[in-house]
Amino acid sequence: MPKVLVVGAGAAGLRVAKLLLDNSIEVEILEASERVGGRVWSITEFADFPVEAGACFIHGELSLLAHSAQAQNIPFSEVEGSFQYIFQGKLKNHKSLLQDPCFKDFLEFREAYHYYEAEESISSVADFLRKHHVPNAYWPFYAALVGAYGASLKDVDMSNMALSSQNWPDGAKNFRLKRPFSELLAPDFTAVQASLRYKKVVRLVEQHESGVRLITEQGEIFEAEAAVVTVSLALLQQNFIQFVPPLSENKQTAITTLKMGKGRKIFLKFKQKFWPPSLAEITGGSVAQEYWVEGKGKNSQQAVLTAFILDRPEPEELLVSLLLAELASAFGLDLETQLKPLFEKSLDVNWGGSPYIQGLYSYPSVQAHRYRRALALPSGRRIFWAGEATDRFLFGTVQGAWASAERAASEILESLR
Ligand SMILES: Cc1cc2nc3c(=O)[nH]c(=O)nc-3n(C[C@H](O)[C@H](O)[C@H](O)COP(=O)(O)OP(=O)(O)OC[C@H]3O[C@@H](n4cnc5c(N)ncnc54)[C@H](O)[C@@H]3O)c2cc1C
């Protein structure tokens, strides 16, 4: 029976391994950390419900995730409740902002950017805002919109963002699960469990005529007919894994041209809710692009807000004090006498500093659309590629990781036939 080594046990690695096993291929999955899931990580110790350190939304009613949740009887529902905005430091609701022509321009941009046609001298969304004289006070709304791609206004490319959203196949609705998001990976995990090897940090991938040889940080050697690499783009960019022979020029250009944002989620637990019961999300902050009511739709009364923060280097304690100050001002509360006494604890999940991920997810940067295919192409006859960044249309999502796994599995099956 031919054997394939899978590097990484995130959504892509688990799925590709399962598909290969289903086709009578022996697999061994080498995972650097002590857990499966990678950027899917439901933490159960922080509150009386799981907080989602990584993926938390099912993006799209047509997505593979929605089908999988249905098939597993995992209840999920559309994100409901009020969406509020921080504007010039104060909380505003949608209705009150509708009087403002610049806010209306933002809403129009949100609806229409899919149809954007390239303009001279515009690359990033920030270029677009400058060229169209959008006042600075409104930039945080755009930053929150673009922040969903895990990157800032100056990093996301207008044309590639438009292209990505035009080609997005999975529908516009967003859902949250009532149970831990990691349950979506459970069927794959169960199927491949016996083939998982934890704490195997692959540092060398060597390809020769008849197979592959992988060497870990600890010097262990694994051999097989082929390997599939599913590690994050950021790790590839740091040459964390050495390839022998070296990767083609085209592959290396793809690795350096594509981009992945850095960021973190900080969970803030309070003794009680100081927000209206209907609140679902707040956008437009300057410390956090977005705040979510983490337990929304879950069976809990505990008061947890998630702050989604892009690329800030400050230590947790300092960031928490900045977040509390932003929230106090937004809600018109006195920081010292009203908000701080309600604050209980925080949890900082910094993906940019996570050793085996090193970032959030890939985003629509300049030329990204063109280079995803090059990132996905097999290297020689023995090395295959999967992972969210390799999917042209669904990058940055769990369904993207799954779709990439399906592609890689069929390439491997074809080549081993
Ligand atoms: C904060 C955040 C929020 C997100 N929100 C959503 C969302 O709401 N909805 C959504 O669909 N998606 C979301 N995503 C994106 C989604 O989580 C990812 O696209 C997807 O999980 C990536 O899966 P993957 O298998 O490609 O990579 P990963 O999950 O990164 O898996 C790669 C695995 O490889 C391992 N590894 C790395 N290096 C080595 C090595 N050298 N040797 C062995 N193993 C190695 C890693 O430990 C990891 O387990 C979010 C991501 C983040 C970080």
Short mmCIF file of C-alpha atoms and ligand atoms in Angstrom, two decimals:
data_model
loop_
_atom_site.label_atom_id
_atom_site.label_comp_id
_atom_site.label_asym_id
_atom_site.label_seq_id
_atom_site.Cartn_x
_atom_site.Cartn_y
_atom_site.Cartn_z
CA MET A 1 0.00 0.00 0.00
CA PRO A 2 1.52 3.39 -0.93
CA LYS A 3 2.16 5.81 1.89
CA VAL A 4 1.82 9.60 2.09
CA LEU A 5 3.16 11.90 4.80
CA VAL A 6 0.94 14.85 5.73
CA VAL A 7 2.68 17.86 7.27
CA GLY A 8 0.24 19.63 9.63
CA ALA A 9 -3.02 18.57 11.29
CA GLY A 10 -5.15 21.66 10.72
CA ALA A 11 -8.40 21.55 8.75
CA ALA A 12 -6.53 20.86 5.49
CA GLY A 13 -4.19 18.21 6.87
CA LEU A 14 -6.94 16.25 8.62
CA ARG A 15 -9.15 16.33 5.53
CA VAL A 16 -6.47 15.30 3.04
CA ALA A 17 -5.42 12.45 5.33
CA LYS A 18 -9.02 11.24 5.63
CA LEU A 19 -9.54 11.33 1.86
CA LEU A 20 -6.35 9.37 1.26
CA LEU A 21 -7.23 6.78 3.89
CA ASP A 22 -10.66 6.41 2.26
CA ASN A 23 -8.77 5.50 -0.92
CA SER A 24 -6.60 2.86 0.76
CA ILE A 25 -3.49 5.02 0.97
CA GLU A 26 -1.52 4.70 4.19
CA VAL A 27 -0.97 8.07 5.85
CA GLU A 28 1.11 9.43 8.69
CA ILE A 29 0.34 12.96 9.86
CA LEU A 30 3.19 14.93 11.39
CA GLU A 31 1.90 17.76 13.57
CA ALA A 32 4.30 20.22 15.20
CA SER A 33 2.13 21.12 18.17
CA GLU A 34 0.34 19.06 20.80
CA ARG A 35 -3.13 19.48 19.37
CA VAL A 36 -5.02 19.12 16.10
CA GLY A 37 -7.02 21.90 14.47
CA GLY A 38 -4.37 24.56 13.83
CA ARG A 39 -6.33 27.77 13.35
CA VAL A 40 -9.52 26.07 14.56
CA TRP A 41 -9.28 26.10 18.34
CA SER A 42 -12.24 26.09 20.73
CA ILE A 43 -11.07 26.97 24.25
CA THR A 44 -13.29 25.57 26.98
CA GLU A 45 -11.50 26.81 30.12
CA PHE A 46 -12.18 30.56 29.87
CA ALA A 47 -15.96 30.75 30.25
CA ASP A 48 -18.89 28.39 30.74
CA PHE A 49 -19.09 28.07 26.94
CA PRO A 50 -16.30 27.53 24.40
CA VAL A 51 -14.62 30.70 23.16
CA GLU A 52 -13.30 30.45 19.61
CA ALA A 53 -9.65 31.47 19.41
CA GLY A 54 -9.56 30.95 15.65
CA ALA A 55 -12.39 30.36 13.20
CA CYS A 56 -15.84 31.08 14.62
CA PHE A 57 -18.14 31.91 11.68
CA ILE A 58 -19.46 29.71 8.93
CA HIS A 59 -19.12 32.08 6.00
CA GLY A 60 -21.86 31.32 3.51
CA GLU A 61 -25.02 29.27 3.44
CA LEU A 62 -23.61 27.20 0.57
CA SER A 63 -20.33 26.41 2.27
CA LEU A 64 -19.05 22.90 2.91
CA LEU A 65 -19.08 23.83 6.59
CA ALA A 66 -22.82 24.48 6.59
CA HIS A 67 -23.40 21.10 4.92
CA SER A 68 -21.10 19.41 7.39
CA ALA A 69 -22.81 21.03 10.40
CA GLN A 70 -26.17 19.91 9.06
CA ALA A 71 -24.92 16.39 8.44
CA GLN A 72 -23.59 16.19 12.01
CA ASN A 73 -26.71 17.77 13.52
CA ILE A 74 -24.68 20.63 14.95
CA PRO A 75 -27.11 23.51 15.39
CA PHE A 76 -26.08 26.84 13.91
CA SER A 77 -27.87 30.09 13.27
CA GLU A 78 -27.41 33.29 11.35
CA VAL A 79 -25.61 36.03 13.24
CA GLU A 80 -28.45 38.07 14.68
CA GLY A 81 -28.73 41.16 16.81
CA SER A 82 -27.74 44.77 16.50
CA PHE A 83 -24.58 45.94 14.80
CA GLN A 84 -23.27 49.13 16.33
CA TYR A 85 -20.44 51.44 15.42
CA ILE A 86 -17.83 53.41 17.29
CA PHE A 87 -17.72 56.82 15.64
CA GLN A 88 -15.40 59.46 17.01
CA GLY A 89 -15.09 57.47 20.19
CA LYS A 90 -18.84 57.08 20.85
CA LEU A 91 -21.23 54.23 20.22
CA LYS A 92 -23.74 54.90 17.45
CA ASN A 93 -26.43 52.76 16.00
CA HIS A 94 -27.03 52.25 12.32
CA LYS A 95 -30.12 54.42 12.24
CA SER A 96 -28.49 57.47 13.79
CA LEU A 97 -25.53 57.25 11.38
CA LEU A 98 -27.81 57.01 8.36
CA GLN A 99 -28.29 60.79 8.52
CA ASP A 100 -24.61 61.20 7.73
CA PRO A 101 -23.73 61.37 3.99
CA CYS A 102 -20.18 60.03 4.54
CA PHE A 103 -21.60 56.99 6.36
CA LYS A 104 -23.98 56.46 3.44
CA ASP A 105 -20.94 56.55 1.14
CA PHE A 106 -19.43 53.81 3.27
CA LEU A 107 -22.58 51.67 2.97
CA GLU A 108 -22.51 52.21 -0.77
CA PHE A 109 -18.87 51.17 -0.90
CA ARG A 110 -19.73 48.02 1.07
CA GLU A 111 -22.36 47.08 -1.49
CA ALA A 112 -20.44 48.10 -4.60
CA TYR A 113 -16.74 47.30 -4.13
CA HIS A 114 -17.30 43.90 -5.76
CA TYR A 115 -17.72 45.74 -9.07
CA TYR A 116 -14.65 47.94 -8.66
CA GLU A 117 -12.66 48.48 -11.83
CA ALA A 118 -8.99 49.30 -11.50
CA GLU A 119 -8.15 53.00 -11.45
CA GLU A 120 -4.78 54.53 -12.12
CA SER A 121 -2.63 55.18 -9.04
CA ILE A 122 -4.83 53.02 -6.83
CA SER A 123 -3.59 49.78 -5.39
CA SER A 124 -4.58 49.55 -1.73
CA VAL A 125 -7.94 50.40 -0.18
CA ALA A 126 -6.14 53.28 1.60
CA ASP A 127 -5.13 54.66 -1.85
CA PHE A 128 -8.78 54.48 -2.87
CA LEU A 129 -9.98 56.35 0.23
CA ARG A 130 -7.35 59.06 -0.27
CA LYS A 131 -8.13 59.47 -3.96
CA HIS A 132 -11.85 59.71 -3.24
CA HIS A 133 -11.30 62.16 -0.36
CA VAL A 134 -12.95 60.02 2.30
CA PRO A 135 -12.51 61.97 5.59
CA ASN A 136 -10.20 60.26 8.09
CA ALA A 137 -12.94 60.03 10.72
CA TYR A 138 -14.70 57.44 8.52
CA TRP A 139 -11.67 55.28 7.79
CA PRO A 140 -12.28 52.96 10.80
CA PHE A 141 -15.52 51.73 9.14
CA TYR A 142 -13.58 50.76 6.04
CA ALA A 143 -10.81 49.32 8.21
CA ALA A 144 -13.33 47.06 9.95
CA LEU A 145 -14.75 45.90 6.61
CA VAL A 146 -11.29 45.14 5.24
CA GLY A 147 -10.24 43.78 8.64
CA ALA A 148 -12.37 40.71 7.93
CA TYR A 149 -9.54 39.78 5.56
CA GLY A 150 -7.17 40.00 8.51
CA ALA A 151 -5.24 42.96 7.10
CA SER A 152 -5.20 46.74 7.07
CA LEU A 153 -6.38 49.35 4.57
CA LYS A 154 -2.87 49.86 3.26
CA ASP A 155 -2.27 46.12 2.72
CA VAL A 156 -5.45 44.94 1.03
CA ASP A 157 -5.43 45.49 -2.73
CA MET A 158 -8.65 47.01 -4.13
CA SER A 159 -8.65 45.00 -7.35
CA ASN A 160 -7.86 41.71 -5.67
CA MET A 161 -10.47 42.34 -2.98
CA ALA A 162 -13.06 42.99 -5.70
CA LEU A 163 -11.99 39.91 -7.64
CA SER A 164 -12.18 37.74 -4.53
CA SER A 165 -15.64 38.87 -3.59
CA GLN A 166 -16.93 38.55 -7.18
CA ASN A 167 -15.70 34.97 -7.23
CA TRP A 168 -16.85 34.05 -3.74
CA PRO A 169 -19.09 31.02 -4.35
CA ASP A 170 -20.50 30.28 -0.91
CA GLY A 171 -23.24 32.86 -0.27
CA ALA A 172 -23.37 36.01 1.87
CA LYS A 173 -24.88 34.85 5.16
CA ASN A 174 -22.74 34.30 8.25
CA PHE A 175 -23.54 31.73 10.88
CA ARG A 176 -22.36 30.81 14.35
CA LEU A 177 -22.45 27.33 15.78
CA LYS A 178 -24.16 26.62 19.06
CA ARG A 179 -21.45 24.10 19.88
CA PRO A 180 -17.64 24.29 19.65
CA PHE A 181 -16.44 25.11 16.14
CA SER A 182 -13.83 22.35 16.46
CA GLU A 183 -16.66 19.78 16.30
CA LEU A 184 -16.71 20.43 12.56
CA LEU A 185 -13.30 18.78 12.34
CA ALA A 186 -14.31 15.84 14.56
CA PRO A 187 -15.29 13.34 11.82
CA ASP A 188 -11.95 13.80 10.02
CA PHE A 189 -10.06 13.66 13.32
CA THR A 190 -11.79 10.43 14.35
CA ALA A 191 -11.03 8.83 11.00
CA VAL A 192 -7.31 9.65 11.05
CA GLN A 193 -6.58 9.60 14.78
CA ALA A 194 -4.44 6.46 14.62
CA SER A 195 -2.14 8.07 12.02
CA LEU A 196 -1.44 11.24 14.01
CA ARG A 197 2.02 11.97 15.40
CA TYR A 198 2.20 15.01 17.68
CA LYS A 199 5.24 17.21 18.39
CA LYS A 200 6.83 16.34 15.06
CA VAL A 201 8.22 19.62 13.80
CA VAL A 202 9.18 19.02 10.16
CA ARG A 203 12.25 21.03 9.12
CA LEU A 204 13.41 19.26 5.97
CA VAL A 205 11.47 17.84 3.03
CA GLU A 206 13.64 15.94 0.60
CA GLN A 207 12.35 14.56 -2.68
CA HIS A 208 14.10 11.86 -4.67
CA GLU A 209 13.25 9.61 -7.61
CA SER A 210 11.32 7.00 -5.62
CA GLY A 211 9.90 8.96 -2.70
CA VAL A 212 10.29 11.58 0.02
CA ARG A 213 12.27 11.81 3.24
CA LEU A 214 11.16 14.20 5.97
CA ILE A 215 13.34 15.13 8.92
CA THR A 216 11.99 16.72 12.09
CA GLU A 217 13.59 19.19 14.48
CA GLN A 218 14.33 16.25 16.77
CA GLY A 219 16.17 14.47 13.94
CA GLU A 220 13.54 11.78 13.35
CA ILE A 221 13.26 10.55 9.77
CA PHE A 222 9.98 9.68 8.03
CA GLU A 223 9.84 8.18 4.54
CA ALA A 224 7.01 7.63 2.08
CA GLU A 225 6.05 7.71 -1.60
CA ALA A 226 4.81 11.34 -1.37
CA ALA A 227 4.16 14.21 1.04
CA VAL A 228 1.58 16.94 1.30
CA VAL A 229 2.55 20.19 2.98
CA THR A 230 -0.28 22.11 4.66
CA VAL A 231 1.62 24.58 6.88
CA SER A 232 0.70 28.27 6.87
CA LEU A 233 2.00 30.71 4.28
CA ALA A 234 3.84 32.67 6.99
CA LEU A 235 5.93 29.62 7.91
CA LEU A 236 6.82 29.05 4.26
CA GLN A 237 7.82 32.71 3.97
CA GLN A 238 10.25 32.24 6.85
CA ASN A 239 11.82 29.18 5.17
CA PHE A 240 10.88 27.25 8.30
CA ILE A 241 11.02 24.09 6.19
CA GLN A 242 13.98 23.47 3.90
CA PHE A 243 13.19 21.78 0.59
CA VAL A 244 15.68 19.59 -1.27
CA PRO A 245 15.88 20.15 -4.21
CA PRO A 246 14.91 23.80 -3.66
CA LEU A 247 11.43 24.89 -4.69
CA SER A 248 11.00 26.24 -8.21
CA GLU A 249 11.35 29.95 -8.84
CA ASN A 250 7.64 30.20 -9.58
CA LYS A 251 6.75 28.58 -6.25
CA GLN A 252 9.15 30.83 -4.37
CA THR A 253 7.69 33.91 -6.06
CA ALA A 254 4.21 32.77 -5.07
CA ILE A 255 5.35 32.29 -1.47
CA THR A 256 6.85 35.77 -1.26
CA THR A 257 4.14 37.57 -3.25
CA LEU A 258 1.16 36.24 -1.31
CA LYS A 259 0.60 37.83 2.09
CA MET A 260 -0.82 36.79 5.45
CA GLY A 261 -1.91 39.27 8.14
CA LYS A 262 -0.91 39.27 11.78
CA GLY A 263 -3.35 39.71 14.61
CA ARG A 264 -4.92 38.44 17.77
CA LYS A 265 -8.15 37.91 19.61
CA ILE A 266 -8.41 39.17 23.16
CA PHE A 267 -11.34 37.83 25.15
CA LEU A 268 -12.64 40.12 27.90
CA LYS A 269 -14.80 38.62 30.62
CA PHE A 270 -17.00 40.88 32.75
CA LYS A 271 -19.06 40.23 35.85
CA GLN A 272 -22.13 41.38 34.02
CA LYS A 273 -23.17 42.72 30.63
CA PHE A 274 -22.98 46.49 30.24
CA TRP A 275 -24.24 46.33 26.68
CA PRO A 276 -27.83 46.04 25.45
CA PRO A 277 -29.08 42.44 25.21
CA SER A 278 -29.58 42.75 21.46
CA LEU A 279 -25.94 43.72 20.74
CA ALA A 280 -24.09 41.36 18.39
CA GLU A 281 -21.10 43.32 17.08
CA ILE A 282 -19.39 46.69 17.32
CA THR A 283 -17.18 47.90 14.50
CA GLY A 284 -15.03 50.95 13.96
CA GLY A 285 -12.86 50.95 17.08
CA SER A 286 -9.33 52.17 16.80
CA VAL A 287 -7.79 49.60 19.16
CA ALA A 288 -9.96 46.68 18.03
CA GLN A 289 -11.40 46.72 14.52
CA GLU A 290 -14.28 44.68 15.81
CA TYR A 291 -15.84 43.49 19.05
CA TRP A 292 -18.21 40.52 19.16
CA VAL A 293 -20.48 39.34 21.92
CA GLU A 294 -18.78 35.94 22.10
CA GLY A 295 -21.60 34.00 23.70
CA LYS A 296 -24.26 35.23 21.27
CA GLY A 297 -26.57 32.37 20.43
CA LYS A 298 -24.84 30.09 22.96
CA ASN A 299 -26.51 28.75 26.03
CA SER A 300 -24.82 31.10 28.51
CA GLN A 301 -25.47 34.26 30.47
CA GLN A 302 -21.78 35.00 30.95
CA ALA A 303 -20.52 38.34 29.67
CA VAL A 304 -17.63 37.90 27.24
CA LEU A 305 -16.56 40.31 24.51
CA THR A 306 -14.04 39.32 21.86
CA ALA A 307 -11.78 42.05 20.54
CA PHE A 308 -10.32 41.33 17.10
CA ILE A 309 -7.07 43.25 16.82
CA LEU A 310 -4.76 43.56 13.85
CA ASP A 311 -1.00 43.70 14.05
CA ARG A 312 -0.32 45.39 17.40
CA PRO A 313 2.82 44.53 19.31
CA GLU A 314 1.78 45.68 22.81
CA PRO A 315 1.72 43.17 25.68
CA GLU A 316 -1.66 41.83 26.79
CA GLU A 317 -1.92 43.99 29.90
CA LEU A 318 -1.42 47.24 28.00
CA LEU A 319 -3.79 46.24 25.21
CA VAL A 320 -6.46 45.25 27.70
CA SER A 321 -6.26 48.68 29.34
CA LEU A 322 -6.56 50.33 25.90
CA LEU A 323 -9.56 48.15 25.06
CA LEU A 324 -11.27 48.95 28.34
CA ALA A 325 -10.68 52.67 27.76
CA GLU A 326 -12.12 52.40 24.24
CA LEU A 327 -15.20 50.55 25.54
CA ALA A 328 -15.72 52.94 28.48
CA SER A 329 -15.66 55.94 26.16
CA ALA A 330 -17.94 54.25 23.61
CA PHE A 331 -20.54 53.29 26.21
CA GLY A 332 -20.25 56.58 28.14
CA LEU A 333 -19.01 54.82 31.30
CA ASP A 334 -16.41 56.06 33.73
CA LEU A 335 -13.41 53.80 33.23
CA GLU A 336 -12.21 53.66 36.84
CA THR A 337 -15.47 53.66 38.78
CA GLN A 338 -17.85 51.92 36.38
CA LEU A 339 -16.10 49.67 33.84
CA LYS A 340 -12.96 48.45 35.64
CA PRO A 341 -14.95 47.09 38.62
CA LEU A 342 -16.96 44.97 36.16
CA PHE A 343 -13.88 43.54 34.44
CA GLU A 344 -12.94 40.03 35.54
CA LYS A 345 -10.20 38.60 33.30
CA SER A 346 -8.76 38.43 29.80
CA LEU A 347 -7.29 35.86 27.45
CA ASP A 348 -4.93 36.87 24.65
CA VAL A 349 -4.58 34.55 21.65
CA ASN A 350 -1.87 36.12 19.53
CA TRP A 351 -1.76 34.26 16.22
CA GLY A 352 1.12 36.33 14.90
CA GLY A 353 3.24 35.01 17.76
CA SER A 354 2.00 31.42 17.57
CA PRO A 355 5.14 29.40 16.69
CA TYR A 356 3.62 27.04 14.13
CA ILE A 357 1.12 29.41 12.51
CA GLN A 358 2.70 32.91 12.70
CA GLY A 359 -0.30 34.89 11.46
CA LEU A 360 -4.02 35.03 10.78
CA TYR A 361 -4.80 33.97 7.21
CA SER A 362 -3.87 34.97 3.67
CA TYR A 363 -5.59 38.01 2.19
CA PRO A 364 -6.21 39.69 -1.19
CA SER A 365 -2.87 41.45 -1.62
CA VAL A 366 -1.39 42.72 -4.88
CA GLN A 367 -1.24 39.88 -7.46
CA ALA A 368 -2.61 37.39 -4.95
CA HIS A 369 -5.20 35.95 -7.29
CA ARG A 370 -2.55 35.16 -9.89
CA TYR A 371 -0.16 33.44 -7.50
CA ARG A 372 -2.47 31.14 -5.54
CA ARG A 373 -2.47 28.61 -8.37
CA ALA A 374 1.34 28.62 -8.41
CA LEU A 375 1.35 28.01 -4.64
CA ALA A 376 -0.96 25.03 -5.11
CA LEU A 377 0.93 23.30 -7.95
CA PRO A 378 2.78 20.08 -7.01
CA SER A 379 6.58 20.33 -6.74
CA GLY A 380 7.95 17.55 -8.88
CA ARG A 381 6.14 14.20 -8.68
CA ARG A 382 6.23 13.78 -4.93
CA ILE A 383 5.43 17.00 -3.04
CA PHE A 384 1.84 18.30 -2.92
CA TRP A 385 0.38 21.43 -1.38
CA ALA A 386 -2.79 22.19 0.56
CA GLY A 387 -3.91 24.78 3.10
CA GLU A 388 -6.17 27.83 2.99
CA ALA A 389 -3.67 30.05 1.09
CA THR A 390 -3.63 27.65 -1.86
CA ASP A 391 -7.32 28.01 -2.67
CA ARG A 392 -8.04 30.68 -5.25
CA PHE A 393 -11.57 31.52 -4.17
CA LEU A 394 -12.04 30.32 -0.60
CA PHE A 395 -8.68 31.36 0.90
CA GLY A 396 -8.75 32.61 4.48
CA THR A 397 -11.47 30.18 5.54
CA VAL A 398 -11.94 26.65 6.81
CA GLN A 399 -13.88 25.67 3.71
CA GLY A 400 -10.87 26.95 1.73
CA ALA A 401 -8.63 24.59 3.69
CA TRP A 402 -11.06 21.72 2.97
CA ALA A 403 -11.35 22.56 -0.71
CA SER A 404 -7.55 22.63 -0.99
CA ALA A 405 -7.40 19.22 0.70
CA GLU A 406 -9.82 17.77 -1.85
CA ARG A 407 -7.74 19.14 -4.71
CA ALA A 408 -4.48 17.86 -3.23
CA ALA A 409 -5.97 14.41 -2.51
CA SER A 410 -7.08 13.99 -6.12
CA GLU A 411 -3.68 15.12 -7.40
CA ILE A 412 -1.97 12.56 -5.15
CA LEU A 413 -4.33 9.75 -6.11
CA GLU A 414 -3.81 10.55 -9.78
CA SER A 415 -0.03 10.55 -9.41
CA LEU A 416 0.14 7.33 -7.38
CA ARG A 417 -2.16 5.46 -9.73
C1 LIG B 1 -8.38 34.59 14.45
C2 LIG B 1 -8.88 33.79 13.27
C3 LIG B 1 -10.21 33.86 12.93
C4 LIG B 1 -10.70 33.12 11.85
N1 LIG B 1 -12.03 33.15 11.57
C5 LIG B 1 -12.53 32.34 10.63
C6 LIG B 1 -13.93 32.17 10.48
O1 LIG B 1 -14.70 32.77 11.22
N2 LIG B 1 -14.38 31.31 9.52
C7 LIG B 1 -13.52 30.61 8.72
O2 LIG B 1 -13.98 29.82 7.88
N3 LIG B 1 -12.18 30.73 8.85
C8 LIG B 1 -11.67 31.57 9.79
N4 LIG B 1 -10.33 31.65 9.98
C9 LIG B 1 -9.42 30.99 9.02
C10 LIG B 1 -9.33 29.47 9.23
O3 LIG B 1 -9.18 29.20 10.61
C11 LIG B 1 -8.12 28.95 8.43
O4 LIG B 1 -8.25 29.36 7.08
C12 LIG B 1 -8.02 27.42 8.46
O5 LIG B 1 -8.27 26.90 9.74
C13 LIG B 1 -6.61 27.05 8.00
O6 LIG B 1 -6.44 25.66 8.01
P1 LIG B 1 -5.12 25.03 7.39
O7 LIG B 1 -5.19 23.58 7.59
O8 LIG B 1 -4.89 25.57 6.03
O9 LIG B 1 -3.91 25.64 8.26
P2 LIG B 1 -3.60 25.56 9.82
O10 LIG B 1 -4.83 25.58 10.60
O11 LIG B 1 -2.58 26.62 10.06
O12 LIG B 1 -2.92 24.13 9.99
C14 LIG B 1 -1.56 23.90 9.76
C15 LIG B 1 -1.03 22.94 10.81
O13 LIG B 1 0.34 22.68 10.50
C16 LIG B 1 1.06 22.59 11.71
N5 LIG B 1 2.47 22.86 11.39
C17 LIG B 1 3.04 24.03 11.09
N6 LIG B 1 4.34 23.88 10.82
C18 LIG B 1 4.61 22.56 10.94
C19 LIG B 1 5.79 21.79 10.77
N7 LIG B 1 6.93 22.34 10.41
N8 LIG B 1 5.72 20.44 10.99
C20 LIG B 1 4.54 19.87 11.33
N9 LIG B 1 3.39 20.57 11.51
C21 LIG B 1 3.42 21.90 11.30
C22 LIG B 1 0.42 23.65 12.58
O14 LIG B 1 0.67 23.43 13.96
C23 LIG B 1 -1.06 23.50 12.22
O15 LIG B 1 -1.70 22.57 13.07
C24 LIG B 1 -9.81 32.33 11.08
C25 LIG B 1 -8.47 32.25 11.44
C26 LIG B 1 -8.01 32.97 12.53
C27 LIG B 1 -6.55 32.85 12.92
#
